[in-house]
Amino acid sequence: MNRRKFSVIALIALFISFLGAPLVTQADAKTPEGELRVGMEAGYAPFNWTQKDSRNGAVQIQGDKAYAGGYDVQMAKKIADKMNRKLVIVKTEWDGLLPALQSGKIDAIIAGMSPTAERRKEVDFSDAYYESQLVIVTRKDTKYAKATSIKDFAGAKITGQLSTFHYDVIPQIPDVKKQGAMDNFPAMRVALESGTIDGYVSERPEGVTAESVNPDLKMVEFDKADGFQTNPEDVQVSVGMRKGDPDMAQVNQILSGIPQDERVEIMDQAIKDQPATDETQNASGKKENVFVRILKQNGSMFLRGTGTTLLLAIVGTTVGTLIGLLVGVFRTIPESTNNAKRGLQKVFGWLLNAYIEIFRGTPMIVQSAVIYYGIAMAFGIDLNRTAAALFIVSINTGAYMSEIVRGGIFAVDQGQFEAAHAIGMTHGQTMRKVVLPQVLRNILPATGNELVINIKDTSVLSIISVSELFFQGKSAAGTNYMFFQTYFIICVIYFVLTFTATRILRAVEKKMDGPSAYVRLDEVDVAVGEDK
């Protein structure tokens, strides 16, 4: 193996190091002095929601221009004020709250979370800061709307939120058709409205909100004897903190100083303040079109989410393509005659094969959780969220592009390699001047397909709190309760992005192909001579 061959390996190693640079700069970042980082969905009204401004005491979300409001936010503000710390809201998917806490991304969970026995094995909980009761939310046009006991829901298709005790109590309903758990309330409300389910288990504040903003929904309450049998901790809502956190005693002391009537007053005010209760009218006094209303309330959020999605997709696809090209070129290097160099070549090749198989064989959402939360828990390294997202999309795309590039190289006729070597070209010169220009054209359609896939697949990065388009849309739907309309707008935005990207790439393909018909130069000379 000559120096040029080793330079390819060095270039790959340098490139991977460059990708990791923005991540390492954030290593070992702990909570800044004087801050209290609180995690919540910001999409579970009236406990927490997302809005575009700071009205009604909302707090700006970390890394976003949007604000979080609701009962949880107001309680978090009281705790932070008494602790003389600045409140920082970290918007996080429900499934990502516990990993975020355990990995040190946040200091506390204040998100309507109940201190169940299972959760107490992983985190410590404060005294309750709210106590509610279980209800079932159903549609008004079904027989279940007149139910007075959980027995009246016999045979009904009922679900609950994933990783909550709401889902665990469903078997108490006789002959119930327990459906698969859903990861958030917006998803359950959409399923309910579409008729996929007959109801979902919830808590009274959420049920009151659902019923007040959607006339088609009905919250069914039960007397104690006719309702779900629960432990006191099941209907309580507490602050979750890391095991052995020394601040827990202070949090309990602060909560004990908030009277029950004040807590009820805060919850009642949260129900009134949530954006879903806004009824915007135009100048003529008529109610605004629902799509116009959604865009007015959440347009800036959708725009920022679109920008983040495009950034992740374009950068991830570009960097992934470069990784694929580098890996593809390395795989074409002839085997060295030197034993040591040949051994190094095989080891590096094995590592590349392992990288390709692992990242092609596992979902991006799992990769995101392992890289973002797993590294923090295992090594105490706090990765920058956006840089981590770019890294994840890039290396995931690189694994797929390396195989696409390999196919593109094999598509080049073997005679061209032999001809290049016959005139004295080195392997590096052959790849740069003969093979790669053809490979780039061959893989362009597949590269465009990867870009379209990445535009859509960035939605899974919400698991690590990246506020891309889908995460912003889900937050809006969880706040305004207009699920079909909100998701329809998000669907249109995704279609515009993918359709535009496809058309641009086809134009690039056409430009690279050149004219569809060529006229030989000697034929042009003959034609000019005849005209004379």
Short mmCIF file of C-alpha atoms in Angstrom, two decimals:
data_model
loop_
_atom_site.label_atom_id
_atom_site.label_comp_id
_atom_site.label_asym_id
_atom_site.label_seq_id
_atom_site.Cartn_x
_atom_site.Cartn_y
_atom_site.Cartn_z
CA MET A 1 0.00 0.00 0.00
CA ASN A 2 1.57 3.33 -1.05
CA ARG A 3 1.32 6.77 0.55
CA ARG A 4 -1.70 7.73 -1.55
CA LYS A 5 -3.63 4.71 -0.29
CA PHE A 6 -2.83 5.56 3.30
CA SER A 7 -3.90 9.14 2.69
CA VAL A 8 -7.43 7.90 2.01
CA ILE A 9 -7.49 6.17 5.40
CA ALA A 10 -6.12 9.29 7.07
CA LEU A 11 -8.73 11.41 5.34
CA ILE A 12 -11.53 9.17 6.62
CA ALA A 13 -10.17 9.27 10.16
CA LEU A 14 -9.78 13.05 9.99
CA PHE A 15 -13.32 13.41 8.66
CA ILE A 16 -14.80 11.32 11.47
CA SER A 17 -12.83 13.35 13.99
CA PHE A 18 -14.17 16.54 12.45
CA LEU A 19 -17.73 15.25 12.87
CA GLY A 20 -17.10 14.59 16.53
CA ALA A 21 -15.56 18.01 17.20
CA PRO A 22 -18.78 19.93 17.89
CA LEU A 23 -19.87 17.18 20.26
CA VAL A 24 -16.69 17.15 22.30
CA THR A 25 -16.83 20.90 22.81
CA GLN A 26 -19.95 20.31 24.89
CA ALA A 27 -18.48 17.47 26.92
CA ASP A 28 -18.98 17.38 30.67
CA ALA A 29 -21.33 20.37 30.56
CA LYS A 30 -23.28 20.40 33.84
CA THR A 31 -26.19 22.54 34.92
CA PRO A 32 -24.95 26.14 34.99
CA GLU A 33 -24.79 27.60 38.47
CA GLY A 34 -28.07 29.15 39.49
CA GLU A 35 -30.26 27.27 36.97
CA LEU A 36 -33.00 24.69 37.49
CA ARG A 37 -33.56 22.68 34.31
CA VAL A 38 -37.05 21.22 34.27
CA GLY A 39 -38.24 18.71 31.68
CA MET A 40 -41.81 18.49 30.36
CA GLU A 41 -43.67 17.63 27.14
CA ALA A 42 -45.12 21.13 26.73
CA GLY A 43 -48.05 19.39 25.03
CA TYR A 44 -50.26 18.06 27.85
CA ALA A 45 -52.73 20.83 28.58
CA PRO A 46 -53.67 22.07 31.13
CA PHE A 47 -50.59 20.74 32.93
CA ASN A 48 -48.20 22.06 30.26
CA TRP A 49 -48.39 23.36 26.72
CA THR A 50 -46.51 25.36 24.07
CA GLN A 51 -47.42 28.92 23.04
CA LYS A 52 -45.78 31.63 20.95
CA ASP A 53 -45.39 34.37 23.59
CA SER A 54 -44.90 34.92 27.32
CA ARG A 55 -48.47 35.86 28.23
CA ASN A 56 -49.99 34.40 31.40
CA GLY A 57 -46.59 33.80 32.94
CA ALA A 58 -45.22 31.40 30.33
CA VAL A 59 -41.48 30.63 30.30
CA GLN A 60 -39.33 30.45 27.19
CA ILE A 61 -38.30 26.95 26.14
CA GLN A 62 -34.58 26.22 26.02
CA GLY A 63 -33.20 26.45 22.48
CA ASP A 64 -36.50 27.68 21.08
CA LYS A 65 -38.37 30.96 20.66
CA ALA A 66 -41.62 29.37 21.84
CA TYR A 67 -42.83 29.42 25.45
CA ALA A 68 -44.19 26.82 27.85
CA GLY A 69 -47.25 27.54 29.95
CA GLY A 70 -49.59 25.63 32.23
CA TYR A 71 -49.99 24.34 35.77
CA ASP A 72 -46.62 22.57 35.79
CA VAL A 73 -44.84 25.71 34.65
CA GLN A 74 -46.41 27.80 37.41
CA MET A 75 -45.44 25.24 40.05
CA ALA A 76 -41.92 25.04 38.61
CA LYS A 77 -41.64 28.82 38.81
CA LYS A 78 -42.56 28.76 42.51
CA ILE A 79 -39.98 26.07 43.22
CA ALA A 80 -37.23 27.84 41.24
CA ASP A 81 -37.99 31.21 42.88
CA LYS A 82 -37.75 29.75 46.40
CA MET A 83 -34.49 28.03 45.47
CA ASN A 84 -33.13 31.32 44.05
CA ARG A 85 -32.48 29.64 40.72
CA LYS A 86 -33.41 30.55 37.16
CA LEU A 87 -36.06 28.27 35.68
CA VAL A 88 -35.08 26.67 32.36
CA ILE A 89 -37.76 24.66 30.56
CA VAL A 90 -36.42 21.73 28.51
CA LYS A 91 -39.08 20.49 26.09
CA THR A 92 -38.81 16.71 25.98
CA GLU A 93 -40.86 13.79 24.68
CA TRP A 94 -42.62 11.82 27.42
CA ASP A 95 -40.51 8.71 26.73
CA GLY A 96 -37.37 10.82 26.93
CA LEU A 97 -38.07 12.42 30.32
CA LEU A 98 -36.64 9.65 32.52
CA PRO A 99 -33.51 9.14 30.36
CA ALA A 100 -33.02 12.92 30.28
CA LEU A 101 -33.19 13.06 34.09
CA GLN A 102 -30.93 10.07 34.66
CA SER A 103 -28.36 11.30 32.16
CA GLY A 104 -28.21 14.78 33.70
CA LYS A 105 -29.85 16.62 30.80
CA ILE A 106 -32.45 17.98 33.23
CA ASP A 107 -32.58 18.43 36.99
CA ALA A 108 -36.24 17.65 37.56
CA ILE A 109 -39.37 16.34 35.86
CA ILE A 110 -42.45 18.48 36.44
CA ALA A 111 -44.79 17.09 33.82
CA GLY A 112 -47.90 15.69 35.47
CA MET A 113 -45.97 12.52 36.36
CA SER A 114 -47.32 10.14 39.00
CA PRO A 115 -44.88 8.60 41.52
CA THR A 116 -45.64 4.95 40.75
CA ALA A 117 -43.75 2.10 42.38
CA GLU A 118 -42.06 1.24 39.07
CA ARG A 119 -40.79 4.77 38.59
CA ARG A 120 -39.57 5.00 42.19
CA LYS A 121 -37.08 2.27 41.35
CA GLU A 122 -35.37 4.66 38.94
CA VAL A 123 -35.93 8.15 40.38
CA ASP A 124 -36.95 9.85 43.62
CA PHE A 125 -40.26 11.72 43.88
CA SER A 126 -41.28 14.67 45.98
CA ASP A 127 -44.50 15.03 47.93
CA ALA A 128 -47.53 15.45 45.68
CA TYR A 129 -48.10 18.88 44.17
CA TYR A 130 -51.47 17.91 42.68
CA GLU A 131 -54.01 15.15 43.20
CA SER A 132 -56.59 14.24 40.63
CA GLN A 133 -59.00 11.44 39.73
CA LEU A 134 -59.18 9.08 36.80
CA VAL A 135 -61.75 9.59 34.07
CA ILE A 136 -62.41 8.16 30.62
CA VAL A 137 -62.66 10.46 27.63
CA THR A 138 -65.01 9.18 24.92
CA ARG A 139 -67.14 10.56 22.09
CA LYS A 140 -70.54 12.13 22.73
CA ASP A 141 -72.18 10.18 19.92
CA THR A 142 -71.54 6.75 21.49
CA LYS A 143 -73.40 4.81 24.15
CA TYR A 144 -70.39 5.16 26.43
CA ALA A 145 -71.06 8.87 26.88
CA LYS A 146 -73.89 7.98 29.31
CA ALA A 147 -71.76 5.62 31.38
CA THR A 148 -71.78 5.97 35.16
CA SER A 149 -69.46 3.07 35.99
CA ILE A 150 -66.38 1.54 34.43
CA LYS A 151 -68.52 -1.60 34.00
CA ASP A 152 -70.50 0.31 31.38
CA PHE A 153 -67.39 0.27 29.20
CA ALA A 154 -67.44 -3.54 28.93
CA GLY A 155 -66.43 -4.53 25.40
CA ALA A 156 -65.09 -1.05 24.61
CA LYS A 157 -61.74 -0.42 22.93
CA ILE A 158 -59.80 1.54 25.55
CA THR A 159 -56.19 2.72 25.65
CA GLY A 160 -53.91 4.92 27.75
CA GLN A 161 -50.60 6.69 27.57
CA LEU A 162 -47.47 4.57 27.32
CA SER A 163 -45.48 4.17 30.55
CA THR A 164 -48.27 5.54 32.76
CA PHE A 165 -50.52 3.92 35.34
CA HIS A 166 -53.48 5.06 33.22
CA TYR A 167 -52.73 2.14 30.94
CA ASP A 168 -52.25 -0.30 33.80
CA VAL A 169 -55.75 0.18 35.26
CA ILE A 170 -57.60 -0.63 32.00
CA PRO A 171 -57.97 -4.37 32.85
CA GLN A 172 -60.26 -3.33 35.73
CA ILE A 173 -62.95 -2.78 33.08
CA PRO A 174 -64.85 -6.07 32.54
CA ASP A 175 -64.36 -7.66 29.10
CA VAL A 176 -62.49 -4.57 27.91
CA LYS A 177 -60.69 -4.64 24.57
CA LYS A 178 -57.42 -3.19 25.72
CA GLN A 179 -55.66 -1.45 22.85
CA GLY A 180 -51.96 -0.83 22.42
CA ALA A 181 -50.59 2.03 24.51
CA MET A 182 -49.95 5.34 22.75
CA ASP A 183 -47.01 7.60 23.47
CA ASN A 184 -48.90 10.88 23.87
CA PHE A 185 -52.34 12.40 24.34
CA PRO A 186 -52.57 14.00 20.87
CA ALA A 187 -52.25 10.53 19.35
CA MET A 188 -55.02 9.17 21.58
CA ARG A 189 -57.35 12.06 20.79
CA VAL A 190 -56.83 11.56 17.07
CA ALA A 191 -57.55 7.84 17.46
CA LEU A 192 -60.70 8.63 19.46
CA GLU A 193 -62.03 11.13 16.93
CA SER A 194 -61.35 8.72 14.07
CA GLY A 195 -63.20 5.88 15.80
CA THR A 196 -60.15 3.65 16.16
CA ILE A 197 -60.76 3.53 19.92
CA ASP A 198 -63.84 4.09 22.07
CA GLY A 199 -62.05 5.98 24.81
CA TYR A 200 -58.84 6.60 26.71
CA VAL A 201 -58.04 6.82 30.41
CA SER A 202 -56.99 10.24 31.60
CA GLU A 203 -57.02 12.59 34.59
CA ARG A 204 -59.76 15.06 35.31
CA PRO A 205 -57.91 18.29 34.32
CA GLU A 206 -57.08 16.87 30.89
CA GLY A 207 -60.62 15.54 30.55
CA VAL A 208 -62.14 18.92 31.43
CA THR A 209 -59.94 20.54 28.81
CA ALA A 210 -60.76 17.97 26.12
CA GLU A 211 -64.49 18.35 26.73
CA SER A 212 -64.43 22.15 26.83
CA VAL A 213 -62.56 22.68 23.57
CA ASN A 214 -64.00 19.82 21.52
CA PRO A 215 -67.81 19.53 21.57
CA ASP A 216 -67.59 16.00 20.15
CA LEU A 217 -65.77 14.63 23.20
CA LYS A 218 -67.22 13.68 26.58
CA MET A 219 -65.43 13.23 29.90
CA VAL A 220 -67.00 10.44 31.96
CA GLU A 221 -66.53 10.71 35.73
CA PHE A 222 -67.21 7.98 38.27
CA ASP A 223 -68.11 7.75 41.92
CA LYS A 224 -65.42 6.22 44.06
CA ALA A 225 -67.17 2.86 44.25
CA ASP A 226 -67.88 2.70 40.51
CA GLY A 227 -64.54 4.00 39.25
CA PHE A 228 -61.00 2.71 39.01
CA GLN A 229 -59.44 1.37 42.20
CA THR A 230 -56.13 3.12 42.65
CA ASN A 231 -53.44 3.71 45.21
CA PRO A 232 -53.08 7.27 46.50
CA GLU A 233 -49.76 7.61 44.69
CA ASP A 234 -51.41 6.73 41.38
CA VAL A 235 -53.57 9.86 41.31
CA GLN A 236 -50.91 12.11 42.76
CA VAL A 237 -48.56 14.22 40.68
CA SER A 238 -45.04 14.76 41.97
CA VAL A 239 -41.67 16.23 41.05
CA GLY A 240 -39.22 13.61 39.82
CA MET A 241 -35.52 14.01 40.67
CA ARG A 242 -32.40 11.86 40.45
CA LYS A 243 -31.78 9.27 43.14
CA GLY A 244 -30.28 10.86 46.22
CA ASP A 245 -30.61 14.44 44.94
CA PRO A 246 -29.81 16.69 47.93
CA ASP A 247 -32.32 19.30 46.71
CA MET A 248 -35.30 16.99 47.29
CA ALA A 249 -35.76 18.09 50.92
CA GLN A 250 -35.87 21.74 49.86
CA VAL A 251 -38.41 20.99 47.11
CA ASN A 252 -40.67 19.22 49.62
CA GLN A 253 -40.38 22.16 51.99
CA ILE A 254 -41.39 24.57 49.20
CA LEU A 255 -44.36 22.42 48.19
CA SER A 256 -45.58 22.21 51.79
CA GLY A 257 -45.79 26.00 51.81
CA ILE A 258 -48.28 26.10 48.91
CA PRO A 259 -51.83 25.73 50.34
CA GLN A 260 -54.31 23.37 48.68
CA ASP A 261 -56.72 26.16 47.75
CA GLU A 262 -53.89 28.00 45.99
CA ARG A 263 -53.06 24.86 43.99
CA VAL A 264 -56.69 24.51 42.92
CA GLU A 265 -56.74 28.17 41.94
CA ILE A 266 -53.60 27.73 39.81
CA MET A 267 -55.13 24.72 38.03
CA ASP A 268 -58.42 26.55 37.38
CA GLN A 269 -56.47 29.48 35.95
CA ALA A 270 -54.39 27.14 33.77
CA ILE A 271 -57.55 25.67 32.26
CA LYS A 272 -58.76 29.19 31.42
CA ASP A 273 -55.40 30.35 30.06
CA GLN A 274 -54.60 27.49 27.71
CA PRO A 275 -54.45 28.55 24.03
CA ALA A 276 -57.09 25.99 23.06
CA THR A 277 -59.74 28.15 24.72
CA ASP A 278 -59.00 31.15 22.49
CA GLU A 279 -61.81 31.98 20.08
CA THR A 280 -60.37 34.34 17.53
CA GLN A 281 -62.77 36.37 15.40
CA ASN A 282 -62.18 38.51 12.36
CA ALA A 283 -63.25 42.11 11.84
CA SER A 284 -66.79 41.14 10.81
CA GLY A 285 -67.32 39.25 14.06
CA LYS A 286 -67.30 35.82 12.41
CA LYS A 287 -65.18 33.03 13.78
CA GLU A 288 -61.92 32.61 11.88
CA ASN A 289 -61.22 29.67 9.63
CA VAL A 290 -59.66 26.95 11.76
CA PHE A 291 -56.59 26.57 9.52
CA VAL A 292 -55.98 30.31 9.62
CA ARG A 293 -56.29 30.24 13.36
CA ILE A 294 -53.79 27.40 13.73
CA LEU A 295 -51.29 29.16 11.47
CA LYS A 296 -51.69 32.44 13.35
CA GLN A 297 -51.13 30.71 16.70
CA ASN A 298 -48.37 28.34 15.63
CA GLY A 299 -47.03 29.59 12.29
CA SER A 300 -43.73 30.76 13.76
CA MET A 301 -43.29 27.38 15.48
CA PHE A 302 -43.95 25.52 12.24
CA LEU A 303 -41.50 27.78 10.40
CA ARG A 304 -38.73 27.14 12.93
CA GLY A 305 -39.49 23.43 12.89
CA THR A 306 -39.29 23.43 9.09
CA GLY A 307 -35.94 25.20 9.22
CA THR A 308 -34.57 22.66 11.69
CA THR A 309 -35.86 19.77 9.59
CA LEU A 310 -34.23 21.14 6.43
CA LEU A 311 -30.95 21.82 8.24
CA LEU A 312 -30.78 18.28 9.59
CA ALA A 313 -31.82 16.68 6.29
CA ILE A 314 -29.55 18.70 3.98
CA VAL A 315 -26.45 18.65 6.18
CA GLY A 316 -27.02 15.01 7.16
CA THR A 317 -27.42 13.92 3.54
CA THR A 318 -24.41 15.92 2.34
CA VAL A 319 -22.10 14.68 5.10
CA GLY A 320 -23.49 11.16 4.79
CA THR A 321 -22.75 11.17 1.06
CA LEU A 322 -19.17 12.27 1.73
CA ILE A 323 -18.81 9.46 4.27
CA GLY A 324 -20.19 7.02 1.71
CA LEU A 325 -17.74 8.21 -0.94
CA LEU A 326 -14.77 7.91 1.41
CA VAL A 327 -15.80 4.43 2.53
CA GLY A 328 -16.46 3.41 -1.06
CA VAL A 329 -13.05 4.60 -2.23
CA PHE A 330 -11.32 2.81 0.64
CA ARG A 331 -13.04 -0.44 -0.26
CA THR A 332 -11.61 -0.27 -3.80
CA ILE A 333 -7.99 0.02 -2.61
CA PRO A 334 -6.03 -3.07 -3.74
CA GLU A 335 -4.79 -5.31 -0.96
CA SER A 336 -1.27 -4.39 0.13
CA THR A 337 1.59 -6.82 -0.27
CA ASN A 338 3.09 -5.63 3.03
CA ASN A 339 1.84 -7.84 5.90
CA ALA A 340 1.54 -5.03 8.47
CA LYS A 341 -0.23 -2.69 6.08
CA ARG A 342 -2.50 -5.49 4.86
CA GLY A 343 -3.42 -6.31 8.46
CA LEU A 344 -4.24 -2.67 9.20
CA GLN A 345 -6.26 -2.52 6.02
CA LYS A 346 -8.30 -5.57 7.06
CA VAL A 347 -8.90 -4.27 10.59
CA PHE A 348 -10.08 -0.91 9.29
CA GLY A 349 -12.25 -2.67 6.72
CA TRP A 350 -13.82 -4.80 9.45
CA LEU A 351 -14.59 -1.69 11.51
CA LEU A 352 -16.24 -0.06 8.51
CA ASN A 353 -18.31 -3.19 7.88
CA ALA A 354 -19.40 -3.22 11.53
CA TYR A 355 -20.36 0.46 11.32
CA ILE A 356 -22.41 -0.12 8.17
CA GLU A 357 -24.22 -3.19 9.51
CA ILE A 358 -25.00 -1.64 12.90
CA PHE A 359 -26.38 1.63 11.55
CA ARG A 360 -28.30 -0.03 8.73
CA GLY A 361 -29.65 -2.70 11.06
CA THR A 362 -31.03 -0.47 13.84
CA PRO A 363 -33.71 2.26 13.78
CA MET A 364 -32.59 5.88 13.91
CA ILE A 365 -34.78 6.52 16.95
CA VAL A 366 -32.87 3.86 18.89
CA GLN A 367 -29.54 5.24 17.69
CA SER A 368 -30.62 8.70 18.85
CA ALA A 369 -31.49 7.53 22.35
CA VAL A 370 -28.30 5.47 22.72
CA ILE A 371 -25.98 8.20 21.44
CA TYR A 372 -27.60 11.18 23.16
CA TYR A 373 -28.69 9.69 26.48
CA GLY A 374 -26.51 6.60 26.62
CA ILE A 375 -23.21 8.47 26.25
CA ALA A 376 -24.24 10.91 28.97
CA MET A 377 -25.19 8.08 31.36
CA ALA A 378 -22.13 5.93 30.59
CA PHE A 379 -19.41 8.57 30.31
CA GLY A 380 -20.91 11.74 31.80
CA ILE A 381 -20.63 13.57 28.47
CA ASP A 382 -23.38 16.08 27.77
CA LEU A 383 -23.75 16.34 23.99
CA ASN A 384 -25.00 19.46 22.29
CA ARG A 385 -28.52 18.56 21.14
CA THR A 386 -28.37 20.03 17.62
CA ALA A 387 -24.82 18.82 16.99
CA ALA A 388 -25.79 15.36 18.20
CA ALA A 389 -28.80 15.34 15.83
CA LEU A 390 -26.60 16.32 12.88
CA PHE A 391 -24.10 13.64 13.85
CA ILE A 392 -26.81 10.97 14.11
CA VAL A 393 -28.40 11.78 10.75
CA SER A 394 -25.00 12.01 9.07
CA ILE A 395 -23.59 8.69 10.23
CA ASN A 396 -26.91 6.93 9.66
CA THR A 397 -27.04 8.27 6.10
CA GLY A 398 -23.35 7.44 5.62
CA ALA A 399 -24.01 3.77 6.34
CA TYR A 400 -26.63 3.60 3.58
CA MET A 401 -24.68 5.79 1.14
CA SER A 402 -21.56 3.62 1.46
CA GLU A 403 -23.48 0.72 -0.04
CA ILE A 404 -25.01 2.96 -2.70
CA VAL A 405 -21.55 4.24 -3.63
CA ARG A 406 -20.23 0.67 -3.76
CA GLY A 407 -22.98 -0.17 -6.23
CA GLY A 408 -22.15 2.95 -8.24
CA ILE A 409 -18.49 1.96 -8.46
CA PHE A 410 -19.37 -1.57 -9.59
CA ALA A 411 -21.61 -0.06 -12.29
CA VAL A 412 -18.53 1.45 -13.97
CA ASP A 413 -17.23 -0.91 -16.66
CA GLN A 414 -14.13 -2.84 -15.59
CA GLY A 415 -12.51 -1.98 -18.90
CA GLN A 416 -12.22 1.64 -17.84
CA PHE A 417 -10.15 0.62 -14.81
CA GLU A 418 -7.90 -1.47 -17.03
CA ALA A 419 -7.56 1.29 -19.62
CA ALA A 420 -6.64 3.85 -16.97
CA HIS A 421 -4.01 1.55 -15.49
CA ALA A 422 -2.69 0.79 -18.98
CA ILE A 423 -1.83 4.45 -19.59
CA GLY A 424 -0.02 4.68 -16.26
CA MET A 425 -2.69 6.10 -13.95
CA THR A 426 -2.41 5.22 -10.27
CA HIS A 427 -5.41 3.86 -8.40
CA GLY A 428 -6.04 7.29 -6.86
CA GLN A 429 -5.91 9.04 -10.24
CA THR A 430 -8.25 6.43 -11.74
CA MET A 431 -10.79 6.96 -8.99
CA ARG A 432 -10.62 10.78 -9.09
CA LYS A 433 -10.54 11.34 -12.85
CA VAL A 434 -12.36 8.36 -14.34
CA VAL A 435 -14.54 6.53 -11.84
CA LEU A 436 -15.89 9.03 -9.30
CA PRO A 437 -17.33 11.50 -11.87
CA GLN A 438 -19.41 8.62 -13.24
CA VAL A 439 -20.27 7.36 -9.75
CA LEU A 440 -21.60 10.78 -8.72
CA ARG A 441 -24.01 10.74 -11.63
CA ASN A 442 -24.98 7.12 -11.04
CA ILE A 443 -25.81 7.65 -7.37
CA LEU A 444 -27.57 11.01 -7.74
CA PRO A 445 -31.12 9.52 -7.84
CA ALA A 446 -30.38 7.41 -4.76
CA THR A 447 -28.87 10.42 -3.02
CA GLY A 448 -32.02 12.39 -3.73
CA ASN A 449 -34.06 9.55 -2.29
CA GLU A 450 -31.95 9.66 0.88
CA LEU A 451 -32.62 13.40 1.19
CA VAL A 452 -36.37 12.83 0.93
CA ILE A 453 -36.15 10.04 3.52
CA ASN A 454 -34.13 12.23 5.87
CA ILE A 455 -36.65 15.07 5.61
CA LYS A 456 -39.28 12.67 6.93
CA ASP A 457 -37.12 10.60 9.30
CA THR A 458 -35.88 13.60 11.26
CA SER A 459 -39.22 13.36 13.06
CA VAL A 460 -37.77 10.60 15.27
CA LEU A 461 -35.24 13.07 16.69
CA SER A 462 -37.98 14.47 18.91
CA ILE A 463 -36.94 11.66 21.29
CA ILE A 464 -33.86 13.76 22.12
CA SER A 465 -35.84 17.01 22.31
CA VAL A 466 -34.94 18.36 18.87
CA SER A 467 -37.75 20.74 17.92
CA GLU A 468 -38.11 19.72 14.29
CA LEU A 469 -41.33 20.06 12.29
CA PHE A 470 -43.21 17.02 13.60
CA PHE A 471 -42.37 17.77 17.25
CA GLN A 472 -43.62 21.33 16.83
CA GLY A 473 -46.78 20.08 15.14
CA LYS A 474 -47.46 17.55 17.88
CA SER A 475 -46.98 20.21 20.53
CA ALA A 476 -49.45 22.48 18.73
CA ALA A 477 -52.01 19.67 18.42
CA GLY A 478 -51.65 18.85 22.10
CA THR A 479 -52.37 22.48 22.91
CA ASN A 480 -55.16 23.45 20.51
CA TYR A 481 -56.93 20.05 20.38
CA MET A 482 -57.44 20.45 16.62
CA PHE A 483 -55.60 17.30 15.64
CA PHE A 484 -56.74 16.61 12.11
CA GLN A 485 -56.33 20.22 11.04
CA THR A 486 -52.89 20.60 12.65
CA TYR A 487 -51.53 17.34 11.27
CA PHE A 488 -52.97 18.16 7.86
CA ILE A 489 -50.96 21.40 7.83
CA ILE A 490 -47.83 19.48 8.86
CA CYS A 491 -48.54 16.92 6.13
CA VAL A 492 -48.77 19.69 3.51
CA ILE A 493 -45.49 21.23 4.69
CA TYR A 494 -43.71 17.86 4.47
CA PHE A 495 -45.10 17.30 0.99
CA VAL A 496 -43.94 20.73 -0.20
CA LEU A 497 -40.46 20.05 1.17
CA THR A 498 -40.10 16.60 -0.40
CA PHE A 499 -41.72 17.59 -3.70
CA THR A 500 -39.45 20.65 -4.03
CA ALA A 501 -36.35 18.62 -3.17
CA THR A 502 -37.27 15.99 -5.75
CA ARG A 503 -37.80 18.57 -8.51
CA ILE A 504 -34.52 20.35 -7.77
CA LEU A 505 -32.59 17.08 -7.86
CA ARG A 506 -34.19 16.08 -11.15
CA ALA A 507 -33.13 19.41 -12.62
CA VAL A 508 -29.59 18.75 -11.40
CA GLU A 509 -29.68 15.28 -13.01
CA LYS A 510 -30.80 16.78 -16.30
CA LYS A 511 -28.04 19.37 -16.13
CA MET A 512 -25.42 16.69 -15.50
CA ASP A 513 -26.72 14.56 -18.38
CA GLY A 514 -26.32 17.42 -20.86
CA PRO A 515 -28.21 17.61 -24.19
CA SER A 516 -30.23 14.55 -25.14
CA ALA A 517 -28.63 14.47 -28.63
CA TYR A 518 -25.10 15.34 -29.70
CA VAL A 519 -23.92 16.54 -33.14
CA ARG A 520 -20.46 15.38 -34.16
CA LEU A 521 -17.99 18.17 -34.91
CA ASP A 522 -17.10 16.83 -38.38
CA GLU A 523 -20.81 16.84 -39.30
CA VAL A 524 -21.04 20.50 -38.28
CA ASP A 525 -18.04 21.36 -40.52
CA VAL A 526 -19.60 19.57 -43.50
CA ALA A 527 -22.91 21.36 -43.02
CA VAL A 528 -21.16 24.74 -42.86
CA GLY A 529 -19.23 23.93 -46.08
CA GLU A 530 -22.42 23.03 -47.93
CA ASP A 531 -24.05 26.32 -46.91
CA LYS A 532 -21.19 28.18 -48.42
#
